[in-house]
Amino acid sequence: MKPTVDEVKAIVRFFHRSTTATEKLKSTQRQMGMPEPRLKQECITRWNSTFHMLKRILETKGAVISTLAVISAPVDPLRREEWEVLQEACTVLKPFEQVTVEISAHSDVTASKMLILCKGLQRVTAEHQTRVTTGKVAELVAALCASMDRKFHRIEYNSVLSETTMLDPRCKRLAFNENRERLIKLFRE
């Protein structure tokens, strides 16, 4: 994925540095009857910024392609295969963004949701293994699954997460497999 993401970064950087290109992009968006959002740049300190950058360039795809062709930009336009990779990557990464937003909520208790969200994220990502059609995204999905398997292995045995989940009536029936009965017994003692 890195070469494709790097190409997107170069395109976004070009539009951010050139006021002429930015104005032409806005003009093209207006002519196409599209909303006129700015392209988003990746920020390494923001967890989902790469996803947001890819999503935004997909939303403005037609205008970006047209503008790059008209202004003879010094950056290479994305090929059809790269647009397909971006589309599939965004489909795979969207649940991660949704979970990040849910966990980052300031007004809600989130510890009790962690087990459900982690397991759900693992399940959804594993389902993508059979759905993706591009090799680059298949590699991304495999890496995500392997990483989650390592990090979330036996997560329901984490006492803090298990106890908060068991105490939350919205979550306790959804989060546990074999550990549930042991925890119920522990709480009754």
mmCIF file with all atom_site columns, C-alpha atoms in Angstrom:
data_model
loop_
_atom_site.group_PDB
_atom_site.id
_atom_site.type_symbol
_atom_site.label_atom_id
_atom_site.label_alt_id
_atom_site.label_comp_id
_atom_site.label_asym_id
_atom_site.label_entity_id
_atom_site.label_seq_id
_atom_site.pdbx_PDB_ins_code
_atom_site.Cartn_x
_atom_site.Cartn_y
_atom_site.Cartn_z
_atom_site.occupancy
_atom_site.B_iso_or_equiv
_atom_site.pdbx_formal_charge
_atom_site.auth_seq_id
_atom_site.auth_comp_id
_atom_site.auth_asym_id
_atom_site.auth_atom_id
_atom_site.pdbx_PDB_model_num
ATOM 1   C CA . MET A 1 1   ? 0.000   0.000   0.000   1.00 0.00 ? 1   MET A CA 1
ATOM 2   C CA . LYS A 1 2   ? 2.856   2.409   0.740   1.00 0.00 ? 2   LYS A CA 1
ATOM 3   C CA . PRO A 1 3   ? 3.670   3.321   -2.900  1.00 0.00 ? 3   PRO A CA 1
ATOM 4   C CA . THR A 1 4   ? 0.013   4.102   -3.631  1.00 0.00 ? 4   THR A CA 1
ATOM 5   C CA . VAL A 1 5   ? -0.377  6.096   -0.410  1.00 0.00 ? 5   VAL A CA 1
ATOM 6   C CA . ASP A 1 6   ? 2.834   7.979   -1.246  1.00 0.00 ? 6   ASP A CA 1
ATOM 7   C CA . GLU A 1 7   ? 1.409   8.900   -4.650  1.00 0.00 ? 7   GLU A CA 1
ATOM 8   C CA . VAL A 1 8   ? -1.759  10.194  -2.998  1.00 0.00 ? 8   VAL A CA 1
ATOM 9   C CA . LYS A 1 9   ? 0.362   12.222  -0.563  1.00 0.00 ? 9   LYS A CA 1
ATOM 10  C CA . ALA A 1 10  ? 2.254   13.749  -3.494  1.00 0.00 ? 10  ALA A CA 1
ATOM 11  C CA . ILE A 1 11  ? -0.999  14.756  -5.197  1.00 0.00 ? 11  ILE A CA 1
ATOM 12  C CA . VAL A 1 12  ? -2.414  16.240  -1.996  1.00 0.00 ? 12  VAL A CA 1
ATOM 13  C CA . ARG A 1 13  ? 0.855   18.042  -1.275  1.00 0.00 ? 13  ARG A CA 1
ATOM 14  C CA . PHE A 1 14  ? 0.810   19.499  -4.792  1.00 0.00 ? 14  PHE A CA 1
ATOM 15  C CA . PHE A 1 15  ? -2.697  20.886  -4.360  1.00 0.00 ? 15  PHE A CA 1
ATOM 16  C CA . HIS A 1 16  ? -1.854  22.278  -0.915  1.00 0.00 ? 16  HIS A CA 1
ATOM 17  C CA . ARG A 1 17  ? 1.261   24.059  -2.193  1.00 0.00 ? 17  ARG A CA 1
ATOM 18  C CA . SER A 1 18  ? -0.215  25.481  -5.388  1.00 0.00 ? 18  SER A CA 1
ATOM 19  C CA . THR A 1 19  ? -2.962  28.072  -5.049  1.00 0.00 ? 19  THR A CA 1
ATOM 20  C CA . THR A 1 20  ? -3.510  27.950  -8.814  1.00 0.00 ? 20  THR A CA 1
ATOM 21  C CA . ALA A 1 21  ? -4.088  24.189  -8.699  1.00 0.00 ? 21  ALA A CA 1
ATOM 22  C CA . THR A 1 22  ? -6.367  24.529  -5.670  1.00 0.00 ? 22  THR A CA 1
ATOM 23  C CA . GLU A 1 23  ? -8.470  27.193  -7.391  1.00 0.00 ? 23  GLU A CA 1
ATOM 24  C CA . LYS A 1 24  ? -8.669  25.080  -10.557 1.00 0.00 ? 24  LYS A CA 1
ATOM 25  C CA . LEU A 1 25  ? -9.754  22.062  -8.465  1.00 0.00 ? 25  LEU A CA 1
ATOM 26  C CA . LYS A 1 26  ? -12.509 24.122  -6.807  1.00 0.00 ? 26  LYS A CA 1
ATOM 27  C CA . SER A 1 27  ? -13.611 25.413  -10.204 1.00 0.00 ? 27  SER A CA 1
ATOM 28  C CA . THR A 1 28  ? -13.708 21.869  -11.599 1.00 0.00 ? 28  THR A CA 1
ATOM 29  C CA . GLN A 1 29  ? -15.702 20.678  -8.583  1.00 0.00 ? 29  GLN A CA 1
ATOM 30  C CA . ARG A 1 30  ? -18.221 23.494  -9.138  1.00 0.00 ? 30  ARG A CA 1
ATOM 31  C CA . GLN A 1 31  ? -18.522 22.654  -12.841 1.00 0.00 ? 31  GLN A CA 1
ATOM 32  C CA . MET A 1 32  ? -19.137 19.000  -11.992 1.00 0.00 ? 32  MET A CA 1
ATOM 33  C CA . GLY A 1 33  ? -21.771 19.940  -9.413  1.00 0.00 ? 33  GLY A CA 1
ATOM 34  C CA . MET A 1 34  ? -19.700 18.441  -6.606  1.00 0.00 ? 34  MET A CA 1
ATOM 35  C CA . PRO A 1 35  ? -19.191 19.772  -3.091  1.00 0.00 ? 35  PRO A CA 1
ATOM 36  C CA . GLU A 1 36  ? -15.899 21.674  -2.763  1.00 0.00 ? 36  GLU A CA 1
ATOM 37  C CA . PRO A 1 37  ? -14.020 20.172  0.164   1.00 0.00 ? 37  PRO A CA 1
ATOM 38  C CA . ARG A 1 38  ? -10.252 20.593  0.331   1.00 0.00 ? 38  ARG A CA 1
ATOM 39  C CA . LEU A 1 39  ? -8.063  17.541  0.017   1.00 0.00 ? 39  LEU A CA 1
ATOM 40  C CA . LYS A 1 40  ? -6.862  16.366  3.407   1.00 0.00 ? 40  LYS A CA 1
ATOM 41  C CA . GLN A 1 41  ? -3.224  15.772  4.236   1.00 0.00 ? 41  GLN A CA 1
ATOM 42  C CA . GLU A 1 42  ? -2.007  12.896  6.331   1.00 0.00 ? 42  GLU A CA 1
ATOM 43  C CA . CYS A 1 43  ? -0.738  13.814  9.793   1.00 0.00 ? 43  CYS A CA 1
ATOM 44  C CA . ILE A 1 44  ? 1.433   11.171  11.449  1.00 0.00 ? 44  ILE A CA 1
ATOM 45  C CA . THR A 1 45  ? 0.186   12.087  14.933  1.00 0.00 ? 45  THR A CA 1
ATOM 46  C CA . ARG A 1 46  ? -3.475  11.540  14.003  1.00 0.00 ? 46  ARG A CA 1
ATOM 47  C CA . TRP A 1 47  ? -4.557  7.900   13.993  1.00 0.00 ? 47  TRP A CA 1
ATOM 48  C CA . ASN A 1 48  ? -7.077  8.068   11.185  1.00 0.00 ? 48  ASN A CA 1
ATOM 49  C CA . SER A 1 49  ? -5.582  10.827  9.056   1.00 0.00 ? 49  SER A CA 1
ATOM 50  C CA . THR A 1 50  ? -4.402  8.438   6.331   1.00 0.00 ? 50  THR A CA 1
ATOM 51  C CA . PHE A 1 51  ? -7.910  7.010   6.075   1.00 0.00 ? 51  PHE A CA 1
ATOM 52  C CA . HIS A 1 52  ? -9.395  10.525  5.892   1.00 0.00 ? 52  HIS A CA 1
ATOM 53  C CA . MET A 1 53  ? -6.891  11.546  3.203   1.00 0.00 ? 53  MET A CA 1
ATOM 54  C CA . LEU A 1 54  ? -7.720  8.480   1.079   1.00 0.00 ? 54  LEU A CA 1
ATOM 55  C CA . LYS A 1 55  ? -11.444 8.885   1.612   1.00 0.00 ? 55  LYS A CA 1
ATOM 56  C CA . ARG A 1 56  ? -11.361 12.550  0.582   1.00 0.00 ? 56  ARG A CA 1
ATOM 57  C CA . ILE A 1 57  ? -9.386  11.930  -2.593  1.00 0.00 ? 57  ILE A CA 1
ATOM 58  C CA . LEU A 1 58  ? -11.892 9.208   -3.517  1.00 0.00 ? 58  LEU A CA 1
ATOM 59  C CA . GLU A 1 59  ? -14.785 11.623  -2.911  1.00 0.00 ? 59  GLU A CA 1
ATOM 60  C CA . THR A 1 60  ? -13.164 14.155  -5.263  1.00 0.00 ? 60  THR A CA 1
ATOM 61  C CA . LYS A 1 61  ? -11.787 11.621  -7.741  1.00 0.00 ? 61  LYS A CA 1
ATOM 62  C CA . GLY A 1 62  ? -13.376 13.007  -10.907 1.00 0.00 ? 62  GLY A CA 1
ATOM 63  C CA . ALA A 1 63  ? -12.369 16.578  -10.164 1.00 0.00 ? 63  ALA A CA 1
ATOM 64  C CA . VAL A 1 64  ? -8.817  15.571  -9.188  1.00 0.00 ? 64  VAL A CA 1
ATOM 65  C CA . ILE A 1 65  ? -8.315  13.547  -12.386 1.00 0.00 ? 65  ILE A CA 1
ATOM 66  C CA . SER A 1 66  ? -9.678  16.358  -14.568 1.00 0.00 ? 66  SER A CA 1
ATOM 67  C CA . THR A 1 67  ? -7.688  19.070  -12.829 1.00 0.00 ? 67  THR A CA 1
ATOM 68  C CA . LEU A 1 68  ? -4.416  17.153  -12.982 1.00 0.00 ? 68  LEU A CA 1
ATOM 69  C CA . ALA A 1 69  ? -4.938  16.593  -16.722 1.00 0.00 ? 69  ALA A CA 1
ATOM 70  C CA . VAL A 1 70  ? -5.827  20.217  -17.478 1.00 0.00 ? 70  VAL A CA 1
ATOM 71  C CA . ILE A 1 71  ? -3.018  21.908  -15.549 1.00 0.00 ? 71  ILE A CA 1
ATOM 72  C CA . SER A 1 72  ? -0.245  19.504  -16.576 1.00 0.00 ? 72  SER A CA 1
ATOM 73  C CA . ALA A 1 73  ? 0.733   18.874  -12.970 1.00 0.00 ? 73  ALA A CA 1
ATOM 74  C CA . PRO A 1 74  ? 4.226   17.700  -12.084 1.00 0.00 ? 74  PRO A CA 1
ATOM 75  C CA . VAL A 1 75  ? 2.746   14.737  -10.196 1.00 0.00 ? 75  VAL A CA 1
ATOM 76  C CA . ASP A 1 76  ? 1.656   11.474  -11.736 1.00 0.00 ? 76  ASP A CA 1
ATOM 77  C CA . PRO A 1 77  ? -2.089  10.807  -11.720 1.00 0.00 ? 77  PRO A CA 1
ATOM 78  C CA . LEU A 1 78  ? -3.261  7.584   -10.160 1.00 0.00 ? 78  LEU A CA 1
ATOM 79  C CA . ARG A 1 79  ? -3.905  4.639   -12.452 1.00 0.00 ? 79  ARG A CA 1
ATOM 80  C CA . ARG A 1 80  ? -7.248  2.797   -12.479 1.00 0.00 ? 80  ARG A CA 1
ATOM 81  C CA . GLU A 1 81  ? -5.769  -0.069  -10.418 1.00 0.00 ? 81  GLU A CA 1
ATOM 82  C CA . GLU A 1 82  ? -4.580  2.378   -7.768  1.00 0.00 ? 82  GLU A CA 1
ATOM 83  C CA . TRP A 1 83  ? -8.042  3.921   -7.486  1.00 0.00 ? 83  TRP A CA 1
ATOM 84  C CA . GLU A 1 84  ? -9.419  0.389   -6.948  1.00 0.00 ? 84  GLU A CA 1
ATOM 85  C CA . VAL A 1 85  ? -6.814  -0.228  -4.233  1.00 0.00 ? 85  VAL A CA 1
ATOM 86  C CA . LEU A 1 86  ? -7.826  3.025   -2.509  1.00 0.00 ? 86  LEU A CA 1
ATOM 87  C CA . GLN A 1 87  ? -11.512 2.107   -2.670  1.00 0.00 ? 87  GLN A CA 1
ATOM 88  C CA . GLU A 1 88  ? -10.940 -1.325  -1.153  1.00 0.00 ? 88  GLU A CA 1
ATOM 89  C CA . ALA A 1 89  ? -8.515  0.026   1.446   1.00 0.00 ? 89  ALA A CA 1
ATOM 90  C CA . CYS A 1 90  ? -11.088 2.576   2.602   1.00 0.00 ? 90  CYS A CA 1
ATOM 91  C CA . THR A 1 91  ? -13.701 -0.162  2.898   1.00 0.00 ? 91  THR A CA 1
ATOM 92  C CA . VAL A 1 92  ? -11.311 -2.180  5.082   1.00 0.00 ? 92  VAL A CA 1
ATOM 93  C CA . LEU A 1 93  ? -10.190 0.805   7.179   1.00 0.00 ? 93  LEU A CA 1
ATOM 94  C CA . LYS A 1 94  ? -13.623 2.341   7.803   1.00 0.00 ? 94  LYS A CA 1
ATOM 95  C CA . PRO A 1 95  ? -14.456 0.070   10.784  1.00 0.00 ? 95  PRO A CA 1
ATOM 96  C CA . PHE A 1 96  ? -11.143 1.078   12.397  1.00 0.00 ? 96  PHE A CA 1
ATOM 97  C CA . GLU A 1 97  ? -12.143 4.728   12.100  1.00 0.00 ? 97  GLU A CA 1
ATOM 98  C CA . GLN A 1 98  ? -15.574 3.990   13.554  1.00 0.00 ? 98  GLN A CA 1
ATOM 99  C CA . VAL A 1 99  ? -14.078 2.115   16.527  1.00 0.00 ? 99  VAL A CA 1
ATOM 100 C CA . THR A 1 100 ? -11.539 4.886   17.121  1.00 0.00 ? 100 THR A CA 1
ATOM 101 C CA . VAL A 1 101 ? -14.326 7.479   17.213  1.00 0.00 ? 101 VAL A CA 1
ATOM 102 C CA . GLU A 1 102 ? -16.385 5.300   19.573  1.00 0.00 ? 102 GLU A CA 1
ATOM 103 C CA . ILE A 1 103 ? -13.464 4.695   21.934  1.00 0.00 ? 103 ILE A CA 1
ATOM 104 C CA . SER A 1 104 ? -12.497 8.359   21.895  1.00 0.00 ? 104 SER A CA 1
ATOM 105 C CA . ALA A 1 105 ? -15.913 9.495   23.112  1.00 0.00 ? 105 ALA A CA 1
ATOM 106 C CA . HIS A 1 106 ? -15.571 11.916  26.006  1.00 0.00 ? 106 HIS A CA 1
ATOM 107 C CA . SER A 1 107 ? -19.049 11.714  27.456  1.00 0.00 ? 107 SER A CA 1
ATOM 108 C CA . ASP A 1 108 ? -19.575 7.945   27.407  1.00 0.00 ? 108 ASP A CA 1
ATOM 109 C CA . VAL A 1 109 ? -17.997 5.136   29.371  1.00 0.00 ? 109 VAL A CA 1
ATOM 110 C CA . THR A 1 110 ? -15.944 3.155   26.882  1.00 0.00 ? 110 THR A CA 1
ATOM 111 C CA . ALA A 1 111 ? -13.977 0.542   28.862  1.00 0.00 ? 111 ALA A CA 1
ATOM 112 C CA . SER A 1 112 ? -17.004 -1.741  28.982  1.00 0.00 ? 112 SER A CA 1
ATOM 113 C CA . LYS A 1 113 ? -17.257 -1.597  25.191  1.00 0.00 ? 113 LYS A CA 1
ATOM 114 C CA . MET A 1 114 ? -13.637 -2.532  24.514  1.00 0.00 ? 114 MET A CA 1
ATOM 115 C CA . LEU A 1 115 ? -14.104 -6.314  24.370  1.00 0.00 ? 115 LEU A CA 1
ATOM 116 C CA . ILE A 1 116 ? -17.074 -6.056  22.027  1.00 0.00 ? 116 ILE A CA 1
ATOM 117 C CA . LEU A 1 117 ? -15.393 -3.493  19.785  1.00 0.00 ? 117 LEU A CA 1
ATOM 118 C CA . CYS A 1 118 ? -12.125 -5.448  19.582  1.00 0.00 ? 118 CYS A CA 1
ATOM 119 C CA . LYS A 1 119 ? -13.858 -8.716  18.788  1.00 0.00 ? 119 LYS A CA 1
ATOM 120 C CA . GLY A 1 120 ? -16.163 -7.039  16.284  1.00 0.00 ? 120 GLY A CA 1
ATOM 121 C CA . LEU A 1 121 ? -13.214 -5.382  14.575  1.00 0.00 ? 121 LEU A CA 1
ATOM 122 C CA . GLN A 1 122 ? -11.425 -8.714  14.344  1.00 0.00 ? 122 GLN A CA 1
ATOM 123 C CA . ARG A 1 123 ? -14.503 -10.402 12.892  1.00 0.00 ? 123 ARG A CA 1
ATOM 124 C CA . VAL A 1 124 ? -15.188 -7.688  10.304  1.00 0.00 ? 124 VAL A CA 1
ATOM 125 C CA . THR A 1 125 ? -11.545 -7.558  9.218   1.00 0.00 ? 125 THR A CA 1
ATOM 126 C CA . ALA A 1 126 ? -11.365 -11.354 8.908   1.00 0.00 ? 126 ALA A CA 1
ATOM 127 C CA . GLU A 1 127 ? -14.450 -11.263 6.667   1.00 0.00 ? 127 GLU A CA 1
ATOM 128 C CA . HIS A 1 128 ? -12.586 -8.899  4.330   1.00 0.00 ? 128 HIS A CA 1
ATOM 129 C CA . GLN A 1 129 ? -10.022 -11.644 3.666   1.00 0.00 ? 129 GLN A CA 1
ATOM 130 C CA . THR A 1 130 ? -12.518 -13.359 1.391   1.00 0.00 ? 130 THR A CA 1
ATOM 131 C CA . ARG A 1 131 ? -13.852 -10.164 -0.198  1.00 0.00 ? 131 ARG A CA 1
ATOM 132 C CA . VAL A 1 132 ? -10.847 -8.128  -1.298  1.00 0.00 ? 132 VAL A CA 1
ATOM 133 C CA . THR A 1 133 ? -9.785  -8.422  -4.906  1.00 0.00 ? 133 THR A CA 1
ATOM 134 C CA . THR A 1 134 ? -6.504  -6.504  -5.007  1.00 0.00 ? 134 THR A CA 1
ATOM 135 C CA . GLY A 1 135 ? -3.252  -8.021  -3.827  1.00 0.00 ? 135 GLY A CA 1
ATOM 136 C CA . LYS A 1 136 ? -2.096  -4.915  -1.960  1.00 0.00 ? 136 LYS A CA 1
ATOM 137 C CA . VAL A 1 137 ? -5.284  -4.742  0.083   1.00 0.00 ? 137 VAL A CA 1
ATOM 138 C CA . ALA A 1 138 ? -5.170  -8.500  0.724   1.00 0.00 ? 138 ALA A CA 1
ATOM 139 C CA . GLU A 1 139 ? -1.693  -7.952  2.223   1.00 0.00 ? 139 GLU A CA 1
ATOM 140 C CA . LEU A 1 140 ? -3.077  -5.085  4.323   1.00 0.00 ? 140 LEU A CA 1
ATOM 141 C CA . VAL A 1 141 ? -5.934  -7.237  5.611   1.00 0.00 ? 141 VAL A CA 1
ATOM 142 C CA . ALA A 1 142 ? -3.593  -10.133 6.420   1.00 0.00 ? 142 ALA A CA 1
ATOM 143 C CA . ALA A 1 143 ? -1.265  -7.792  8.338   1.00 0.00 ? 143 ALA A CA 1
ATOM 144 C CA . LEU A 1 144 ? -4.201  -6.264  10.241  1.00 0.00 ? 144 LEU A CA 1
ATOM 145 C CA . CYS A 1 145 ? -5.591  -9.694  11.150  1.00 0.00 ? 145 CYS A CA 1
ATOM 146 C CA . ALA A 1 146 ? -2.202  -10.958 12.322  1.00 0.00 ? 146 ALA A CA 1
ATOM 147 C CA . SER A 1 147 ? -1.598  -7.844  14.389  1.00 0.00 ? 147 SER A CA 1
ATOM 148 C CA . MET A 1 148 ? -5.028  -8.002  16.019  1.00 0.00 ? 148 MET A CA 1
ATOM 149 C CA . ASP A 1 149 ? -4.598  -11.718 16.735  1.00 0.00 ? 149 ASP A CA 1
ATOM 150 C CA . ARG A 1 150 ? -1.376  -10.896 18.606  1.00 0.00 ? 150 ARG A CA 1
ATOM 151 C CA . LYS A 1 151 ? -2.704  -7.861  20.452  1.00 0.00 ? 151 LYS A CA 1
ATOM 152 C CA . PHE A 1 152 ? -6.195  -9.098  21.281  1.00 0.00 ? 152 PHE A CA 1
ATOM 153 C CA . HIS A 1 153 ? -5.292  -12.729 22.040  1.00 0.00 ? 153 HIS A CA 1
ATOM 154 C CA . ARG A 1 154 ? -7.135  -13.640 25.232  1.00 0.00 ? 154 ARG A CA 1
ATOM 155 C CA . ILE A 1 155 ? -8.302  -10.038 25.728  1.00 0.00 ? 155 ILE A CA 1
ATOM 156 C CA . GLU A 1 156 ? -11.373 -11.252 27.576  1.00 0.00 ? 156 GLU A CA 1
ATOM 157 C CA . TYR A 1 157 ? -9.037  -12.471 30.333  1.00 0.00 ? 157 TYR A CA 1
ATOM 158 C CA . ASN A 1 158 ? -7.954  -8.882  31.075  1.00 0.00 ? 158 ASN A CA 1
ATOM 159 C CA . SER A 1 159 ? -9.525  -8.407  34.494  1.00 0.00 ? 159 SER A CA 1
ATOM 160 C CA . VAL A 1 160 ? -10.242 -4.673  34.207  1.00 0.00 ? 160 VAL A CA 1
ATOM 161 C CA . LEU A 1 161 ? -11.914 -4.993  30.804  1.00 0.00 ? 161 LEU A CA 1
ATOM 162 C CA . SER A 1 162 ? -13.800 -8.129  31.828  1.00 0.00 ? 162 SER A CA 1
ATOM 163 C CA . GLU A 1 163 ? -15.094 -6.599  35.045  1.00 0.00 ? 163 GLU A CA 1
ATOM 164 C CA . THR A 1 164 ? -16.210 -3.346  33.424  1.00 0.00 ? 164 THR A CA 1
ATOM 165 C CA . THR A 1 165 ? -17.941 -5.292  30.666  1.00 0.00 ? 165 THR A CA 1
ATOM 166 C CA . MET A 1 166 ? -19.693 -7.598  33.138  1.00 0.00 ? 166 MET A CA 1
ATOM 167 C CA . LEU A 1 167 ? -20.943 -4.606  35.125  1.00 0.00 ? 167 LEU A CA 1
ATOM 168 C CA . ASP A 1 168 ? -22.385 -2.904  32.040  1.00 0.00 ? 168 ASP A CA 1
ATOM 169 C CA . PRO A 1 169 ? -25.819 -4.417  31.323  1.00 0.00 ? 169 PRO A CA 1
ATOM 170 C CA . ARG A 1 170 ? -25.570 -3.361  27.646  1.00 0.00 ? 170 ARG A CA 1
ATOM 171 C CA . CYS A 1 171 ? -22.436 -5.432  27.098  1.00 0.00 ? 171 CYS A CA 1
ATOM 172 C CA . LYS A 1 172 ? -22.094 -8.399  29.410  1.00 0.00 ? 172 LYS A CA 1
ATOM 173 C CA . ARG A 1 173 ? -23.999 -10.910 27.252  1.00 0.00 ? 173 ARG A CA 1
ATOM 174 C CA . LEU A 1 174 ? -22.218 -9.900  24.052  1.00 0.00 ? 174 LEU A CA 1
ATOM 175 C CA . ALA A 1 175 ? -18.550 -9.955  25.010  1.00 0.00 ? 175 ALA A CA 1
ATOM 176 C CA . PHE A 1 176 ? -17.755 -13.323 26.519  1.00 0.00 ? 176 PHE A CA 1
ATOM 177 C CA . ASN A 1 177 ? -17.285 -16.852 25.326  1.00 0.00 ? 177 ASN A CA 1
ATOM 178 C CA . GLU A 1 178 ? -16.000 -19.395 27.831  1.00 0.00 ? 178 GLU A CA 1
ATOM 179 C CA . ASN A 1 179 ? -14.808 -16.781 30.351  1.00 0.00 ? 179 ASN A CA 1
ATOM 180 C CA . ARG A 1 180 ? -18.327 -15.498 31.054  1.00 0.00 ? 180 ARG A CA 1
ATOM 181 C CA . GLU A 1 181 ? -19.383 -18.198 33.514  1.00 0.00 ? 181 GLU A CA 1
ATOM 182 C CA . ARG A 1 182 ? -16.129 -17.916 35.474  1.00 0.00 ? 182 ARG A CA 1
ATOM 183 C CA . LEU A 1 183 ? -16.589 -14.137 35.784  1.00 0.00 ? 183 LEU A CA 1
ATOM 184 C CA . ILE A 1 184 ? -20.216 -14.398 36.878  1.00 0.00 ? 184 ILE A CA 1
ATOM 185 C CA . LYS A 1 185 ? -19.152 -16.803 39.587  1.00 0.00 ? 185 LYS A CA 1
ATOM 186 C CA . LEU A 1 186 ? -16.351 -14.451 40.642  1.00 0.00 ? 186 LEU A CA 1
ATOM 187 C CA . PHE A 1 187 ? -18.749 -11.514 40.962  1.00 0.00 ? 187 PHE A CA 1
ATOM 188 C CA . ARG A 1 188 ? -21.169 -13.500 43.112  1.00 0.00 ? 188 ARG A CA 1
ATOM 189 C CA . GLU A 1 189 ? -18.466 -14.306 45.672  1.00 0.00 ? 189 GLU A CA 1
#
